[in-house]
Short mmCIF file of C-alpha atoms and ligand atoms in Angstrom, two decimals:
data_model
loop_
_atom_site.label_atom_id
_atom_site.label_comp_id
_atom_site.label_asym_id
_atom_site.label_seq_id
_atom_site.Cartn_x
_atom_site.Cartn_y
_atom_site.Cartn_z
CA MET A 45 -12.95 -0.57 -7.87
CA ALA A 46 -9.61 -0.14 -6.35
CA LEU A 47 -8.19 1.77 -3.37
CA VAL A 48 -4.99 2.99 -2.60
CA THR A 49 -3.77 4.40 0.82
CA GLY A 50 -1.66 7.42 0.53
CA GLY A 51 -2.55 7.99 -2.99
CA ASN A 52 -1.99 11.36 -2.82
CA ARG A 53 1.78 11.47 -3.70
CA GLY A 54 4.83 9.77 -4.35
CA ILE A 55 4.48 5.83 -5.47
CA GLY A 56 0.65 5.93 -4.44
CA LEU A 57 -0.24 8.19 -6.87
CA GLY A 58 2.07 6.58 -9.34
CA ILE A 59 -0.14 3.32 -8.58
CA VAL A 60 -3.66 5.53 -8.81
CA GLU A 61 -2.30 6.57 -12.23
CA GLY A 62 -1.18 3.09 -13.51
CA LEU A 63 -4.47 1.76 -11.90
CA LEU A 64 -6.55 4.19 -13.79
CA HIS A 65 -4.78 3.46 -16.95
CA GLU A 66 -5.84 -0.13 -16.55
CA GLY A 67 -9.30 0.75 -16.50
CA PHE A 68 -10.07 0.75 -12.83
CA GLN A 69 -12.40 3.21 -11.01
CA VAL A 70 -9.98 4.16 -8.06
CA ILE A 71 -10.64 5.59 -4.59
CA MET A 72 -7.85 7.68 -3.65
CA GLY A 73 -6.97 7.69 0.06
CA SER A 74 -5.30 10.77 1.35
CA ARG A 75 -5.32 11.80 5.13
CA ASN A 76 -5.17 15.49 4.06
CA LEU A 77 -8.14 16.42 1.45
CA THR A 78 -6.47 19.58 0.34
CA GLN A 79 -3.68 17.69 -0.74
CA GLY A 80 -5.73 14.94 -1.92
CA ARG A 81 -7.31 17.53 -4.15
CA LEU A 82 -4.21 18.65 -5.69
CA ALA A 83 -3.22 15.07 -6.34
CA VAL A 84 -6.70 14.58 -8.11
CA ASP A 85 -6.20 17.71 -10.43
CA PHE A 86 -2.83 16.38 -11.20
CA LEU A 87 -4.67 13.41 -13.08
CA GLU A 88 -6.49 15.60 -15.38
CA ASP A 89 -8.59 14.02 -17.61
CA LEU A 90 -8.34 10.86 -15.49
CA SER A 91 -9.65 12.59 -12.37
CA GLU A 92 -13.31 11.77 -13.29
CA TYR A 93 -12.75 8.17 -12.42
CA VAL A 94 -11.30 9.21 -8.91
CA ASP A 95 -13.11 9.14 -5.74
CA LEU A 96 -11.09 11.14 -3.38
CA MET A 97 -11.51 9.67 0.34
CA GLN A 98 -10.11 11.00 3.69
CA LEU A 99 -8.35 7.93 4.94
CA ASP A 100 -5.90 8.11 8.01
CA ILE A 101 -4.67 4.26 8.16
CA THR A 102 -3.86 5.01 11.99
CA ASP A 103 -7.09 5.82 12.92
CA TYR A 104 -9.38 2.73 12.97
CA THR A 105 -12.72 4.56 13.30
CA ASN A 106 -11.77 6.72 10.29
CA ILE A 107 -10.96 3.40 8.33
CA LYS A 108 -14.29 1.74 9.42
CA LYS A 109 -16.36 4.80 8.24
CA ALA A 110 -14.37 4.84 5.04
CA ALA A 111 -15.21 1.23 4.40
CA LYS A 112 -19.18 1.66 5.21
CA TYR A 113 -18.96 4.57 2.77
CA VAL A 114 -17.22 2.08 -0.10
CA GLY A 115 -19.85 -0.70 0.80
CA LYS A 116 -22.80 1.65 0.32
CA ASN A 117 -21.47 3.40 -2.74
CA TYR A 118 -19.67 0.15 -4.52
CA GLU A 119 -20.50 -2.73 -2.83
CA ARG A 120 -17.43 -4.50 -3.14
CA LEU A 121 -13.63 -3.68 -3.44
CA ASP A 122 -11.45 -5.59 -5.94
CA VAL A 123 -8.11 -4.22 -5.25
CA LEU A 124 -6.71 -2.97 -1.98
CA VAL A 125 -3.21 -1.29 -2.33
CA ASN A 126 -1.70 -0.95 1.33
CA ASN A 127 0.92 1.89 0.22
CA ALA A 128 0.83 4.55 2.82
CA GLY A 129 3.67 4.17 5.03
CA ILE A 130 6.27 6.22 6.90
CA LEU A 131 10.30 6.03 7.15
CA GLY A 132 10.26 7.16 10.83
CA LYS A 133 12.69 9.99 11.68
CA ASN A 134 15.54 8.42 13.62
CA GLN A 135 17.05 5.94 11.18
CA LYS A 136 18.69 4.10 14.40
CA SER A 137 19.90 0.60 14.57
CA LEU A 138 17.59 -1.47 17.07
CA LYS A 139 19.98 -1.26 20.06
CA GLU A 140 19.86 2.43 19.74
CA GLU A 141 16.33 2.65 18.81
CA SER A 142 13.57 4.01 21.26
CA ILE A 143 10.35 2.06 21.77
CA ASP A 144 8.34 5.29 21.12
CA GLU A 145 9.73 5.34 17.79
CA ILE A 146 9.39 1.75 16.84
CA GLN A 147 5.52 2.00 18.11
CA LEU A 148 4.99 5.19 16.10
CA VAL A 149 6.36 3.70 12.66
CA MET A 150 4.51 0.16 13.57
CA ASP A 151 1.44 1.94 13.91
CA THR A 152 1.57 3.26 10.32
CA ASN A 153 3.32 0.65 8.34
CA PHE A 154 2.38 -2.60 10.47
CA PHE A 155 -1.01 -1.87 12.14
CA GLY A 156 -2.21 0.28 9.25
CA PRO A 157 -2.60 -2.34 6.65
CA MET A 158 -3.57 -4.82 9.62
CA ARG A 159 -6.93 -2.44 10.10
CA MET A 160 -7.40 -1.79 6.33
CA ASN A 161 -7.40 -5.57 5.64
CA ALA A 162 -9.95 -5.88 8.73
CA ALA A 163 -12.31 -3.40 7.73
CA PHE A 164 -12.48 -3.84 3.93
CA LEU A 165 -12.30 -8.13 4.09
CA SER A 166 -16.28 -8.46 3.88
CA LEU A 167 -16.16 -5.99 0.62
CA LEU A 168 -13.06 -8.09 -0.93
CA GLN A 169 -14.99 -11.03 -0.25
CA LYS A 170 -17.80 -9.69 -2.52
CA SER A 171 -15.34 -9.46 -5.59
CA ARG A 172 -15.06 -12.36 -7.62
CA ASP A 173 -11.11 -11.80 -8.20
CA ALA A 174 -9.97 -9.74 -5.15
CA ARG A 175 -6.28 -8.71 -4.41
CA ILE A 176 -4.27 -7.30 -1.46
CA ILE A 177 -1.12 -5.57 -2.35
CA ASN A 178 1.38 -4.64 0.37
CA ILE A 179 3.96 -1.90 -0.71
CA SER A 180 6.66 -3.42 1.49
CA SER A 181 10.50 -2.77 1.13
CA GLY A 182 13.65 -4.71 0.35
CA MET A 183 14.80 -2.99 3.87
CA GLY A 184 12.31 -5.57 5.28
CA ALA A 185 13.65 -8.59 3.52
CA LEU A 186 15.03 -11.33 6.09
CA GLY A 187 18.64 -11.06 4.57
CA SER A 188 18.72 -7.34 4.90
CA LEU A 189 17.85 -6.88 8.73
CA SER A 190 20.99 -5.07 9.71
CA GLY A 191 21.89 -1.80 10.51
CA ALA A 192 20.07 1.82 10.61
CA ASN A 193 16.24 2.04 9.79
CA SER A 194 15.51 -0.83 12.19
CA ALA A 195 11.99 0.41 13.23
CA TYR A 196 11.03 0.42 9.41
CA ARG A 197 12.70 -2.57 8.63
CA LEU A 198 10.74 -4.35 11.55
CA SER A 199 7.54 -2.87 10.29
CA LYS A 200 8.34 -4.03 6.70
CA ALA A 201 9.34 -7.20 8.02
CA GLY A 202 6.03 -7.59 9.92
CA MET A 203 4.18 -6.58 6.73
CA ASN A 204 5.80 -9.40 4.80
CA ALA A 205 4.75 -11.64 7.32
CA GLN A 206 1.07 -10.66 7.17
CA THR A 207 1.16 -11.26 3.42
CA ILE A 208 2.18 -14.81 3.88
CA LEU A 209 -0.22 -15.56 6.93
CA LEU A 210 -3.32 -13.70 4.93
CA SER A 211 -2.36 -15.41 1.70
CA ASN A 212 -2.76 -18.62 3.33
CA ASP A 213 -5.85 -17.63 5.48
CA PHE A 214 -7.74 -16.32 2.13
CA ARG A 215 -6.52 -19.08 -0.23
CA LYS A 216 -9.98 -20.92 -0.05
CA ASP A 217 -12.03 -17.18 -0.58
CA GLY A 218 -9.79 -16.77 -3.34
CA ILE A 219 -8.57 -13.43 -2.29
CA LYS A 220 -4.85 -12.91 -3.12
CA VAL A 221 -2.14 -11.31 -1.15
CA PHE A 222 0.99 -9.85 -2.55
CA ALA A 223 4.03 -8.00 -0.86
CA VAL A 224 6.17 -5.42 -3.23
CA SER A 225 9.53 -3.96 -3.20
CA PRO A 226 9.46 -0.98 -5.19
CA GLY A 227 13.10 -0.20 -5.39
CA TRP A 228 14.64 3.09 -4.47
CA VAL A 229 12.25 5.50 -5.68
CA ARG A 230 12.54 9.44 -6.23
CA THR A 231 9.82 10.40 -3.75
CA LYS A 232 9.72 12.41 -0.71
CA MET A 233 10.55 9.29 1.24
CA GLY A 234 13.28 8.05 -1.30
CA GLY A 235 14.65 11.61 -1.86
CA ASP A 236 16.23 12.87 -4.79
CA HIS A 237 19.07 10.80 -5.45
CA ALA A 238 17.06 7.36 -5.81
CA HIS A 239 17.56 5.83 -9.34
CA ARG A 240 14.01 4.97 -10.18
CA SER A 241 11.06 6.82 -11.21
CA VAL A 242 7.67 6.83 -9.46
CA GLU A 243 6.31 5.06 -12.54
CA GLN A 244 8.82 2.36 -12.37
CA GLY A 245 8.25 2.01 -8.48
CA ALA A 246 4.41 1.61 -9.59
CA ASP A 247 4.98 -0.87 -12.13
CA THR A 248 4.99 -4.23 -10.32
CA ALA A 249 1.95 -3.17 -8.05
CA VAL A 250 -0.07 -2.25 -11.04
CA TRP A 251 1.03 -5.25 -12.65
CA LEU A 252 -0.19 -7.55 -9.64
CA SER A 253 -3.59 -5.80 -9.91
CA VAL A 254 -4.56 -7.24 -13.23
CA THR A 255 -2.21 -10.52 -14.03
CA ASN A 256 -3.00 -14.18 -13.62
CA GLU A 257 0.58 -15.26 -13.63
CA ALA A 258 1.48 -14.01 -10.14
CA GLU A 259 1.26 -16.44 -7.28
CA SER A 260 -0.15 -15.22 -4.17
CA GLY A 261 1.58 -14.99 -0.67
CA LYS A 262 4.87 -14.07 -2.52
CA PHE A 263 7.26 -11.06 -2.55
CA TYR A 264 7.67 -9.24 -5.73
CA ARG A 265 10.25 -6.77 -7.26
CA ASP A 266 10.04 -6.00 -11.01
CA ARG A 267 7.18 -8.37 -11.61
CA LYS A 268 9.37 -11.30 -10.48
CA VAL A 269 9.39 -13.45 -6.99
CA ILE A 270 12.35 -12.22 -4.56
CA PRO A 271 13.18 -13.81 -1.48
CA TRP A 272 11.82 -12.88 1.85
P1 NAP B 252 6.06 9.46 0.38
O1 NAP B 252 6.50 10.18 -1.08
O2 NAP B 252 6.69 9.68 1.49
O3 NAP B 252 4.33 9.15 0.41
C1 NAP B 252 4.18 8.50 1.54
C2 NAP B 252 2.40 8.47 1.59
O4 NAP B 252 1.93 7.80 2.81
C3 NAP B 252 2.04 9.83 1.59
O5 NAP B 252 0.72 9.99 0.65
C4 NAP B 252 1.48 10.33 3.00
O6 NAP B 252 0.48 10.76 3.47
C5 NAP B 252 0.91 8.63 3.45
N1 NAP B 252 0.79 8.34 4.70
C6 NAP B 252 1.84 8.22 5.71
N2 NAP B 252 1.35 8.16 7.02
C7 NAP B 252 -0.15 7.98 6.70
C8 NAP B 252 -1.11 7.53 7.54
N3 NAP B 252 -1.34 7.53 8.63
N4 NAP B 252 -2.53 7.61 6.68
C9 NAP B 252 -2.73 7.66 5.60
N5 NAP B 252 -1.51 8.09 4.66
C10 NAP B 252 -0.30 7.94 5.27
O7 NAP B 252 6.45 7.76 0.30
P2 NAP B 252 6.61 6.66 -0.97
O8 NAP B 252 8.11 6.68 -1.45
O9 NAP B 252 5.67 7.01 -1.88
O10 NAP B 252 6.30 5.52 -0.25
C11 NAP B 252 5.29 4.84 -0.49
C12 NAP B 252 5.42 3.51 0.18
O11 NAP B 252 6.59 2.66 -0.63
C13 NAP B 252 5.61 3.18 1.39
O12 NAP B 252 4.88 2.11 2.14
C14 NAP B 252 7.24 2.93 1.72
O13 NAP B 252 7.36 2.54 2.66
C15 NAP B 252 7.23 2.12 0.39
N6 NAP B 252 8.83 2.16 -0.10
C16 NAP B 252 9.30 3.43 -0.88
C17 NAP B 252 10.54 3.36 -1.27
C18 NAP B 252 11.31 4.55 -1.91
O14 NAP B 252 12.31 4.59 -2.43
N7 NAP B 252 10.47 5.53 -2.03
C19 NAP B 252 11.29 1.97 -1.43
C20 NAP B 252 10.74 0.95 -0.66
C21 NAP B 252 9.35 1.14 -0.24
P3 NAP B 252 0.79 12.57 3.60
O15 NAP B 252 0.84 13.22 2.18
O16 NAP B 252 -0.33 13.17 3.92
O17 NAP B 252 2.05 12.83 4.26
#
């Protein structure tokens, strides 16, 4: 059983589709159920293997309820993909950015995955091969920390740090934790000029869900380790 946050569009929907092709049953997290239903319909024949779940990663009460539902119905979770994210509206450098905007972006991109990991940990521990896959960004790589989109960069650098910390914490539990840079992808966030398709952007996350060749606690792009 796999769960993808923000599974209703963009890279998240691409990951849902890829996981279905790998034979997973998938819980599609969508904060808006109407949008989620449209996404499930888009999957046509594969939709029977999808369980749509209302999930807003900024709402811890909602997340804990979702974890209870998954525990009751599926008993364990094998793959958690922390995909949901926002770019933020300002795109400013850090010296110009407001604290309110940074808080808003961190609440989704940084605290959202933290809430998800905490709420689903006991279900991940019940899997014999559990994986947490954090959809990060090259914009959060330490070597790229300059200029615009500072709130977003901070949030993804923080997500990368979470990946390292958790992978070390969970090494004994056998839970693997990865960060992924999908590249620049044609989605609502990436825009029409991005040079990658959704399928290309989703590929490494789907591969990390099944491969035994990847190392926990590393940052991946195009199925290869990249620098933090
Ligand atoms: P997108 O098309 O804008 O989709 C974002 C998804 O996240 C939507 O499903 C959205 O739900 C969901 N979401 C946002 N806030 C949420 C919340 N509080 N709770 C639950 N869901 C929430 O973006 P995308 O390009 O597919 O991005 C997916 C991930 O890839 C993000 O983490 C992003 O940072 C990362 N990424 C993207 C690119 C790129 O070029 N596109 C590059 C690097 C990294 P709604 O439909 O309800 O808004």
